[in-house]
Amino acid sequence: MQQNVSLSSHSTTQSRNGSAHWRIEDIDFSAIDRSAIEHNEDLFFLLMSASFIETGSDTYASNLAEHYAAYPEIAAWLKDHWEAEELQHGRALRAYVEAVWPDFPWQQAYDSFFAEYSKLCTMEELYPDQRLEMVARCVVETGTTAYYHTLRELSGEPVLSELLGNIRNDEVSHFKHFLKYFKELQDESPVGRARIAKALYGRLKELRESDSDVALRHVWAHKGRYFADSTTSFDDMAKHIYELVSRRLPADLAVRMLLKPMLLPSKVEGLIRTPISKIATHMMSY
């Protein structure tokens, strides 16, 4: 496993000067090697659930844009860039899973997922303090970066590896934007490190309790003929999936990202990075 991943990575189709962003049209779904993936039960559940969560991101994006309405630059970026790129992730993942597992009733399964998931996407779920919500956003983007990095390592199919690399790099870019906006808000009116640490821990804990579990349950409920001969229960499947991802999470990358909002001196950050790696890896296990 390669854990020492640079935060400055670029998308495979993005130019070095940032003038272009990858497009779904750039992905050749007809070139998918189905034999390399269609019998992979782990990736079936992981990719299907990811496609649901990404497709439903517009509800959350709208809430965030409203939350930062007093900051036009932030609100505009959330709507024009963050939401658009998250929705593109959903469309691309959907196109991929439908190409590999065409009999899965994606729309029906997604609709049942969203009926439950949308109830979790409320303004009340956001931190009232906009500085701390930016900290929470950094945690979420850390989780998604680590997640897609891990899925890419699990992939043995070239088209999927390209797609997951693109998405992972987008998540790194999103993290950088949220961190930048946090620092700007922090410069205006600083919040103490104790509150920042509490927000980091609180949102990190929540990563294990919401989106992924809801998505997995709806994928399981609609899987139909796919992996129907398995004697595994849903609970056993979910436990296996979480443990699989946990073992491969890029802990060093995740911890380096998580510590950024603390704005610690480099020496202090270096001293505490190793002790918290195991804790963070366990808590970010999907």
mmCIF file of C-alpha atoms in Angstrom:
data_model
loop_
_atom_site.group_PDB
_atom_site.id
_atom_site.type_symbol
_atom_site.label_atom_id
_atom_site.label_comp_id
_atom_site.label_asym_id
_atom_site.label_seq_id
_atom_site.Cartn_x
_atom_site.Cartn_y
_atom_site.Cartn_z
ATOM 1 C CA MET A 1 0.000 0.000 0.000
ATOM 2 C CA GLN A 2 1.301 3.445 -0.910
ATOM 3 C CA GLN A 3 0.531 5.800 1.942
ATOM 4 C CA ASN A 4 2.862 8.693 1.243
ATOM 5 C CA VAL A 5 0.631 10.429 -1.302
ATOM 6 C CA SER A 6 1.180 14.067 -2.218
ATOM 7 C CA LEU A 7 -1.667 16.504 -1.649
ATOM 8 C CA SER A 8 -0.646 18.290 -4.829
ATOM 9 C CA SER A 9 -1.720 15.517 -7.205
ATOM 10 C CA HIS A 10 -3.574 16.486 -10.364
ATOM 11 C CA SER A 11 -6.401 14.738 -12.141
ATOM 12 C CA THR A 12 -5.248 12.551 -15.003
ATOM 13 C CA THR A 13 -7.017 14.809 -17.502
ATOM 14 C CA GLN A 14 -6.407 18.136 -15.790
ATOM 15 C CA SER A 15 -3.723 20.382 -17.189
ATOM 16 C CA ARG A 16 -0.890 21.506 -14.940
ATOM 17 C CA ASN A 17 -2.120 25.089 -14.963
ATOM 18 C CA GLY A 18 -5.594 24.041 -13.853
ATOM 19 C CA SER A 19 -7.236 25.252 -17.075
ATOM 20 C CA ALA A 20 -9.238 22.088 -17.648
ATOM 21 C CA HIS A 21 -11.104 19.561 -15.586
ATOM 22 C CA TRP A 22 -11.773 15.978 -16.515
ATOM 23 C CA ARG A 23 -15.112 15.185 -18.124
ATOM 24 C CA ILE A 24 -17.254 12.077 -18.158
ATOM 25 C CA GLU A 25 -16.874 12.113 -21.944
ATOM 26 C CA ASP A 26 -13.152 11.554 -21.441
ATOM 27 C CA ILE A 27 -13.803 8.180 -19.812
ATOM 28 C CA ASP A 28 -14.076 5.326 -22.325
ATOM 29 C CA PHE A 29 -16.650 3.114 -20.624
ATOM 30 C CA SER A 30 -16.684 0.831 -23.671
ATOM 31 C CA ALA A 31 -13.117 -0.157 -22.808
ATOM 32 C CA ILE A 32 -14.059 -1.594 -19.391
ATOM 33 C CA ASP A 33 -12.622 -5.061 -18.821
ATOM 34 C CA ARG A 34 -15.727 -6.573 -17.252
ATOM 35 C CA SER A 35 -14.021 -9.885 -16.598
ATOM 36 C CA ALA A 36 -11.644 -8.092 -14.212
ATOM 37 C CA ILE A 37 -14.412 -6.739 -11.987
ATOM 38 C CA GLU A 38 -17.919 -8.116 -12.522
ATOM 39 C CA HIS A 39 -17.379 -10.985 -10.056
ATOM 40 C CA ASN A 40 -15.876 -8.736 -7.383
ATOM 41 C CA GLU A 41 -18.547 -8.591 -4.681
ATOM 42 C CA ASP A 42 -16.652 -6.061 -2.560
ATOM 43 C CA LEU A 43 -16.382 -3.513 -5.358
ATOM 44 C CA PHE A 44 -20.005 -4.112 -6.333
ATOM 45 C CA PHE A 45 -21.166 -2.868 -2.928
ATOM 46 C CA LEU A 46 -18.510 -0.179 -2.558
ATOM 47 C CA LEU A 47 -19.025 1.377 -5.991
ATOM 48 C CA MET A 48 -22.818 1.149 -5.955
ATOM 49 C CA SER A 49 -23.034 2.813 -2.538
ATOM 50 C CA ALA A 50 -20.549 5.514 -3.585
ATOM 51 C CA SER A 51 -22.614 6.256 -6.695
ATOM 52 C CA PHE A 52 -25.692 6.816 -4.497
ATOM 53 C CA ILE A 53 -23.974 9.153 -2.045
ATOM 54 C CA GLU A 54 -22.333 11.258 -4.745
ATOM 55 C CA THR A 55 -25.562 11.536 -6.733
ATOM 56 C CA GLY A 56 -27.397 12.863 -3.665
ATOM 57 C CA SER A 57 -24.812 15.532 -2.890
ATOM 58 C CA ASP A 58 -26.811 18.441 -4.327
ATOM 59 C CA THR A 59 -29.131 18.499 -1.306
ATOM 60 C CA TYR A 60 -26.200 18.896 1.042
ATOM 61 C CA ALA A 61 -24.543 21.454 -1.246
ATOM 62 C CA SER A 62 -27.661 23.626 -1.198
ATOM 63 C CA ASN A 63 -27.674 23.603 2.597
ATOM 64 C CA LEU A 64 -24.015 24.569 2.731
ATOM 65 C CA ALA A 65 -24.463 27.392 0.221
ATOM 66 C CA GLU A 66 -27.303 28.761 2.346
ATOM 67 C CA HIS A 67 -25.190 28.389 5.487
ATOM 68 C CA TYR A 68 -22.477 30.554 3.914
ATOM 69 C CA ALA A 69 -24.786 33.040 2.216
ATOM 70 C CA ALA A 70 -23.038 35.895 4.055
ATOM 71 C CA TYR A 71 -19.826 34.918 2.241
ATOM 72 C CA PRO A 72 -20.598 35.221 -1.497
ATOM 73 C CA GLU A 73 -17.263 33.795 -2.665
ATOM 74 C CA ILE A 74 -17.701 30.648 -0.577
ATOM 75 C CA ALA A 75 -21.359 30.212 -1.525
ATOM 76 C CA ALA A 76 -20.555 30.631 -5.227
ATOM 77 C CA TRP A 77 -17.746 28.072 -5.092
ATOM 78 C CA LEU A 78 -20.001 25.577 -3.312
ATOM 79 C CA LYS A 79 -22.707 25.850 -5.960
ATOM 80 C CA ASP A 80 -20.608 26.355 -9.094
ATOM 81 C CA HIS A 81 -17.709 24.015 -8.398
ATOM 82 C CA TRP A 82 -18.099 21.733 -5.400
ATOM 83 C CA GLU A 83 -21.683 20.675 -6.142
ATOM 84 C CA ALA A 84 -21.039 20.353 -9.882
ATOM 85 C CA GLU A 85 -17.994 18.143 -9.360
ATOM 86 C CA GLU A 86 -19.694 15.968 -6.751
ATOM 87 C CA LEU A 87 -22.650 15.411 -9.076
ATOM 88 C CA GLN A 88 -20.248 14.553 -11.901
ATOM 89 C CA HIS A 89 -18.753 11.909 -9.615
ATOM 90 C CA GLY A 90 -22.211 10.458 -9.178
ATOM 91 C CA ARG A 91 -22.948 10.408 -12.899
ATOM 92 C CA ALA A 92 -19.602 8.849 -13.719
ATOM 93 C CA LEU A 93 -19.881 6.169 -11.045
ATOM 94 C CA ARG A 94 -23.419 5.388 -12.157
ATOM 95 C CA ALA A 95 -22.289 5.026 -15.769
ATOM 96 C CA TYR A 96 -19.540 2.675 -14.668
ATOM 97 C CA VAL A 97 -21.628 0.398 -12.434
ATOM 98 C CA GLU A 98 -24.435 0.224 -14.978
ATOM 99 C CA ALA A 99 -21.909 -0.834 -17.619
ATOM 100 C CA VAL A 100 -20.581 -3.631 -15.382
ATOM 101 C CA TRP A 101 -23.797 -4.742 -13.672
ATOM 102 C CA PRO A 102 -26.527 -3.756 -16.174
ATOM 103 C CA ASP A 103 -29.364 -5.661 -14.497
ATOM 104 C CA PHE A 104 -29.070 -3.774 -11.219
ATOM 105 C CA PRO A 105 -32.148 -1.477 -10.899
ATOM 106 C CA TRP A 106 -30.054 1.589 -10.177
ATOM 107 C CA GLN A 107 -32.754 4.258 -10.315
ATOM 108 C CA GLN A 108 -35.197 2.276 -8.182
ATOM 109 C CA ALA A 109 -32.510 1.525 -5.610
ATOM 110 C CA TYR A 110 -31.306 5.111 -5.585
ATOM 111 C CA ASP A 111 -34.824 6.462 -5.103
ATOM 112 C CA SER A 112 -35.318 4.284 -2.028
ATOM 113 C CA PHE A 113 -31.896 5.335 -0.730
ATOM 114 C CA PHE A 114 -32.578 9.036 -1.260
ATOM 115 C CA ALA A 115 -35.939 8.869 0.495
ATOM 116 C CA GLU A 116 -34.014 7.952 3.644
ATOM 117 C CA TYR A 117 -30.787 9.828 3.028
ATOM 118 C CA SER A 118 -32.435 13.183 2.292
ATOM 119 C CA LYS A 119 -33.835 13.236 5.829
ATOM 120 C CA LEU A 120 -30.269 13.315 7.131
ATOM 121 C CA CYS A 121 -29.314 16.313 4.983
ATOM 122 C CA THR A 122 -30.730 19.123 7.112
ATOM 123 C CA MET A 123 -29.479 22.523 8.174
ATOM 124 C CA GLU A 124 -29.534 21.245 11.738
ATOM 125 C CA GLU A 125 -26.729 18.822 10.859
ATOM 126 C CA LEU A 126 -24.362 21.740 10.204
ATOM 127 C CA TYR A 127 -22.301 23.454 12.884
ATOM 128 C CA PRO A 128 -23.904 26.848 13.624
ATOM 129 C CA ASP A 129 -20.406 28.312 13.785
ATOM 130 C CA GLN A 130 -19.288 28.629 10.166
ATOM 131 C CA ARG A 131 -15.635 28.262 11.123
ATOM 132 C CA LEU A 132 -16.273 24.891 12.738
ATOM 133 C CA GLU A 133 -18.381 23.722 9.800
ATOM 134 C CA MET A 134 -15.364 24.385 7.596
ATOM 135 C CA VAL A 135 -13.355 22.178 9.955
ATOM 136 C CA ALA A 136 -16.028 19.496 9.604
ATOM 137 C CA ARG A 137 -15.875 19.819 5.814
ATOM 138 C CA CYS A 138 -12.131 19.216 5.954
ATOM 139 C CA VAL A 139 -12.811 15.987 7.854
ATOM 140 C CA VAL A 140 -15.355 14.807 5.291
ATOM 141 C CA GLU A 141 -13.031 15.571 2.383
ATOM 142 C CA THR A 142 -10.237 13.744 4.182
ATOM 143 C CA GLY A 143 -12.517 10.727 4.481
ATOM 144 C CA THR A 144 -13.520 10.769 0.825
ATOM 145 C CA THR A 145 -9.935 11.264 -0.324
ATOM 146 C CA ALA A 146 -8.812 8.259 1.712
ATOM 147 C CA TYR A 147 -11.833 6.260 0.562
ATOM 148 C CA TYR A 148 -11.300 6.768 -3.170
ATOM 149 C CA HIS A 149 -7.576 6.267 -2.791
ATOM 150 C CA THR A 150 -8.359 2.918 -1.164
ATOM 151 C CA LEU A 151 -10.892 1.910 -3.824
ATOM 152 C CA ARG A 152 -8.334 2.685 -6.497
ATOM 153 C CA GLU A 153 -5.876 0.364 -4.776
ATOM 154 C CA LEU A 154 -8.541 -2.354 -4.744
ATOM 155 C CA SER A 155 -9.236 -1.884 -8.437
ATOM 156 C CA GLY A 156 -7.604 -4.121 -10.983
ATOM 157 C CA GLU A 157 -9.591 -2.680 -13.871
ATOM 158 C CA PRO A 158 -7.907 0.154 -15.839
ATOM 159 C CA VAL A 159 -10.964 2.286 -16.620
ATOM 160 C CA LEU A 160 -12.059 2.162 -12.988
ATOM 161 C CA SER A 161 -8.564 3.068 -11.812
ATOM 162 C CA GLU A 162 -8.594 6.126 -14.069
ATOM 163 C CA LEU A 163 -12.028 7.189 -12.859
ATOM 164 C CA LEU A 164 -11.212 6.711 -9.175
ATOM 165 C CA GLY A 165 -7.964 8.623 -9.612
ATOM 166 C CA ASN A 166 -9.886 11.558 -11.072
ATOM 167 C CA ILE A 167 -12.396 11.546 -8.225
ATOM 168 C CA ARG A 168 -9.723 11.206 -5.573
ATOM 169 C CA ASN A 169 -7.852 14.213 -6.935
ATOM 170 C CA ASP A 170 -11.062 16.242 -6.943
ATOM 171 C CA GLU A 171 -11.538 15.421 -3.265
ATOM 172 C CA VAL A 172 -8.014 16.659 -2.500
ATOM 173 C CA SER A 173 -8.832 19.892 -4.325
ATOM 174 C CA HIS A 174 -12.062 20.266 -2.338
ATOM 175 C CA PHE A 175 -10.148 19.752 0.900
ATOM 176 C CA LYS A 176 -7.732 22.512 -0.055
ATOM 177 C CA HIS A 177 -10.588 24.910 -0.742
ATOM 178 C CA PHE A 178 -12.340 24.190 2.550
ATOM 179 C CA LEU A 179 -9.042 24.598 4.414
ATOM 180 C CA LYS A 180 -8.381 27.890 2.603
ATOM 181 C CA TYR A 181 -11.814 29.234 3.526
ATOM 182 C CA PHE A 182 -11.404 28.056 7.124
ATOM 183 C CA LYS A 183 -8.135 29.956 7.401
ATOM 184 C CA GLU A 184 -9.781 33.104 6.020
ATOM 185 C CA LEU A 185 -12.629 32.867 8.528
ATOM 186 C CA GLN A 186 -10.120 32.104 11.276
ATOM 187 C CA ASP A 187 -8.164 35.241 10.389
ATOM 188 C CA GLU A 188 -11.331 37.315 10.762
ATOM 189 C CA SER A 189 -12.300 35.873 14.135
ATOM 190 C CA PRO A 190 -10.140 33.093 15.602
ATOM 191 C CA VAL A 191 -11.624 30.045 17.287
ATOM 192 C CA GLY A 192 -9.551 28.166 19.861
ATOM 193 C CA ARG A 193 -7.747 24.914 19.117
ATOM 194 C CA ALA A 194 -9.772 23.062 21.743
ATOM 195 C CA ARG A 195 -12.997 23.783 19.831
ATOM 196 C CA ILE A 196 -11.325 22.921 16.534
ATOM 197 C CA ALA A 197 -10.150 19.571 17.951
ATOM 198 C CA LYS A 198 -13.634 18.848 19.302
ATOM 199 C CA ALA A 199 -15.174 19.541 15.878
ATOM 200 C CA LEU A 200 -12.571 17.348 14.180
ATOM 201 C CA TYR A 201 -13.262 14.479 16.543
ATOM 202 C CA GLY A 202 -17.035 14.879 16.376
ATOM 203 C CA ARG A 203 -17.237 14.799 12.599
ATOM 204 C CA LEU A 204 -14.676 12.019 12.338
ATOM 205 C CA LYS A 205 -16.846 9.914 14.622
ATOM 206 C CA GLU A 206 -19.910 10.594 12.485
ATOM 207 C CA LEU A 207 -18.219 9.302 9.333
ATOM 208 C CA ARG A 208 -18.854 5.768 10.529
ATOM 209 C CA GLU A 209 -22.502 6.239 11.355
ATOM 210 C CA SER A 210 -24.423 7.701 8.453
ATOM 211 C CA ASP A 211 -24.100 7.882 4.674
ATOM 212 C CA SER A 212 -22.291 4.666 3.847
ATOM 213 C CA ASP A 213 -24.451 2.453 6.029
ATOM 214 C CA VAL A 214 -27.656 3.847 4.523
ATOM 215 C CA ALA A 215 -26.328 3.369 0.986
ATOM 216 C CA LEU A 216 -25.099 -0.176 1.601
ATOM 217 C CA ARG A 217 -28.488 -1.243 2.953
ATOM 218 C CA HIS A 218 -30.290 -0.045 -0.165
ATOM 219 C CA VAL A 219 -27.761 -1.648 -2.492
ATOM 220 C CA TRP A 220 -28.223 -4.911 -0.587
ATOM 221 C CA ALA A 221 -32.020 -4.665 -0.776
ATOM 222 C CA HIS A 222 -31.961 -4.304 -4.572
ATOM 223 C CA LYS A 223 -29.021 -6.511 -5.577
ATOM 224 C CA GLY A 224 -31.325 -9.059 -7.196
ATOM 225 C CA ARG A 225 -29.430 -11.828 -8.967
ATOM 226 C CA TYR A 226 -26.018 -10.328 -8.274
ATOM 227 C CA PHE A 227 -24.176 -12.416 -5.691
ATOM 228 C CA ALA A 228 -27.494 -14.028 -4.792
ATOM 229 C CA ASP A 229 -25.795 -17.353 -4.083
ATOM 230 C CA SER A 230 -23.838 -15.865 -1.199
ATOM 231 C CA THR A 231 -24.768 -17.138 2.261
ATOM 232 C CA THR A 232 -23.408 -13.965 3.864
ATOM 233 C CA SER A 233 -25.841 -11.807 5.845
ATOM 234 C CA PHE A 234 -26.037 -8.047 5.394
ATOM 235 C CA ASP A 235 -24.374 -7.442 8.758
ATOM 236 C CA ASP A 236 -21.505 -9.779 7.896
ATOM 237 C CA MET A 237 -21.090 -8.174 4.475
ATOM 238 C CA ALA A 238 -21.021 -4.672 5.947
ATOM 239 C CA LYS A 239 -18.525 -5.688 8.630
ATOM 240 C CA HIS A 240 -16.304 -7.260 5.988
ATOM 241 C CA ILE A 241 -16.489 -4.136 3.800
ATOM 242 C CA TYR A 242 -15.606 -1.826 6.681
ATOM 243 C CA GLU A 243 -12.679 -3.996 7.715
ATOM 244 C CA LEU A 244 -11.435 -4.264 4.127
ATOM 245 C CA VAL A 245 -11.371 -0.501 3.707
ATOM 246 C CA SER A 246 -9.925 0.021 7.181
ATOM 247 C CA ARG A 247 -6.931 -2.214 6.504
ATOM 248 C CA ARG A 248 -6.024 -0.283 3.348
ATOM 249 C CA LEU A 249 -6.723 3.319 4.341
ATOM 250 C CA PRO A 250 -3.727 5.605 3.685
ATOM 251 C CA ALA A 251 -3.282 6.517 7.353
ATOM 252 C CA ASP A 252 -0.351 8.879 6.896
ATOM 253 C CA LEU A 253 -2.148 10.892 4.223
ATOM 254 C CA ALA A 254 -5.357 11.049 6.268
ATOM 255 C CA VAL A 255 -3.649 12.170 9.449
ATOM 256 C CA ARG A 256 -1.644 14.861 7.651
ATOM 257 C CA MET A 257 -4.885 16.216 6.206
ATOM 258 C CA LEU A 258 -6.789 16.005 9.489
ATOM 259 C CA LEU A 259 -4.143 17.966 11.359
ATOM 260 C CA LYS A 260 -4.094 20.875 8.897
ATOM 261 C CA PRO A 261 -7.069 22.770 10.458
ATOM 262 C CA MET A 262 -5.318 22.709 13.842
ATOM 263 C CA LEU A 263 -2.740 25.131 12.380
ATOM 264 C CA LEU A 264 -0.032 23.605 14.558
ATOM 265 C CA PRO A 265 3.681 24.417 14.442
ATOM 266 C CA SER A 266 5.400 21.866 12.224
ATOM 267 C CA LYS A 267 7.395 20.350 15.098
ATOM 268 C CA VAL A 268 4.282 19.782 17.190
ATOM 269 C CA GLU A 269 2.421 18.321 14.247
ATOM 270 C CA GLY A 270 5.263 15.907 13.608
ATOM 271 C CA LEU A 271 5.282 14.728 17.212
ATOM 272 C CA ILE A 272 1.576 13.907 17.431
ATOM 273 C CA ARG A 273 1.027 12.538 13.924
ATOM 274 C CA THR A 274 2.098 8.969 14.631
ATOM 275 C CA PRO A 275 0.176 8.453 17.911
ATOM 276 C CA ILE A 276 -3.154 9.441 16.371
ATOM 277 C CA SER A 277 -2.758 7.503 13.111
ATOM 278 C CA LYS A 278 -4.285 4.303 14.491
ATOM 279 C CA ILE A 279 -7.199 6.161 16.071
ATOM 280 C CA ALA A 280 -7.979 8.030 12.869
ATOM 281 C CA THR A 281 -7.741 4.892 10.732
ATOM 282 C CA HIS A 282 -10.207 3.078 12.968
ATOM 283 C CA MET A 283 -12.660 5.974 13.053
ATOM 284 C CA MET A 284 -12.590 6.529 9.292
ATOM 285 C CA SER A 285 -13.360 2.897 8.507
ATOM 286 C CA TYR A 286 -16.540 3.181 6.454
#
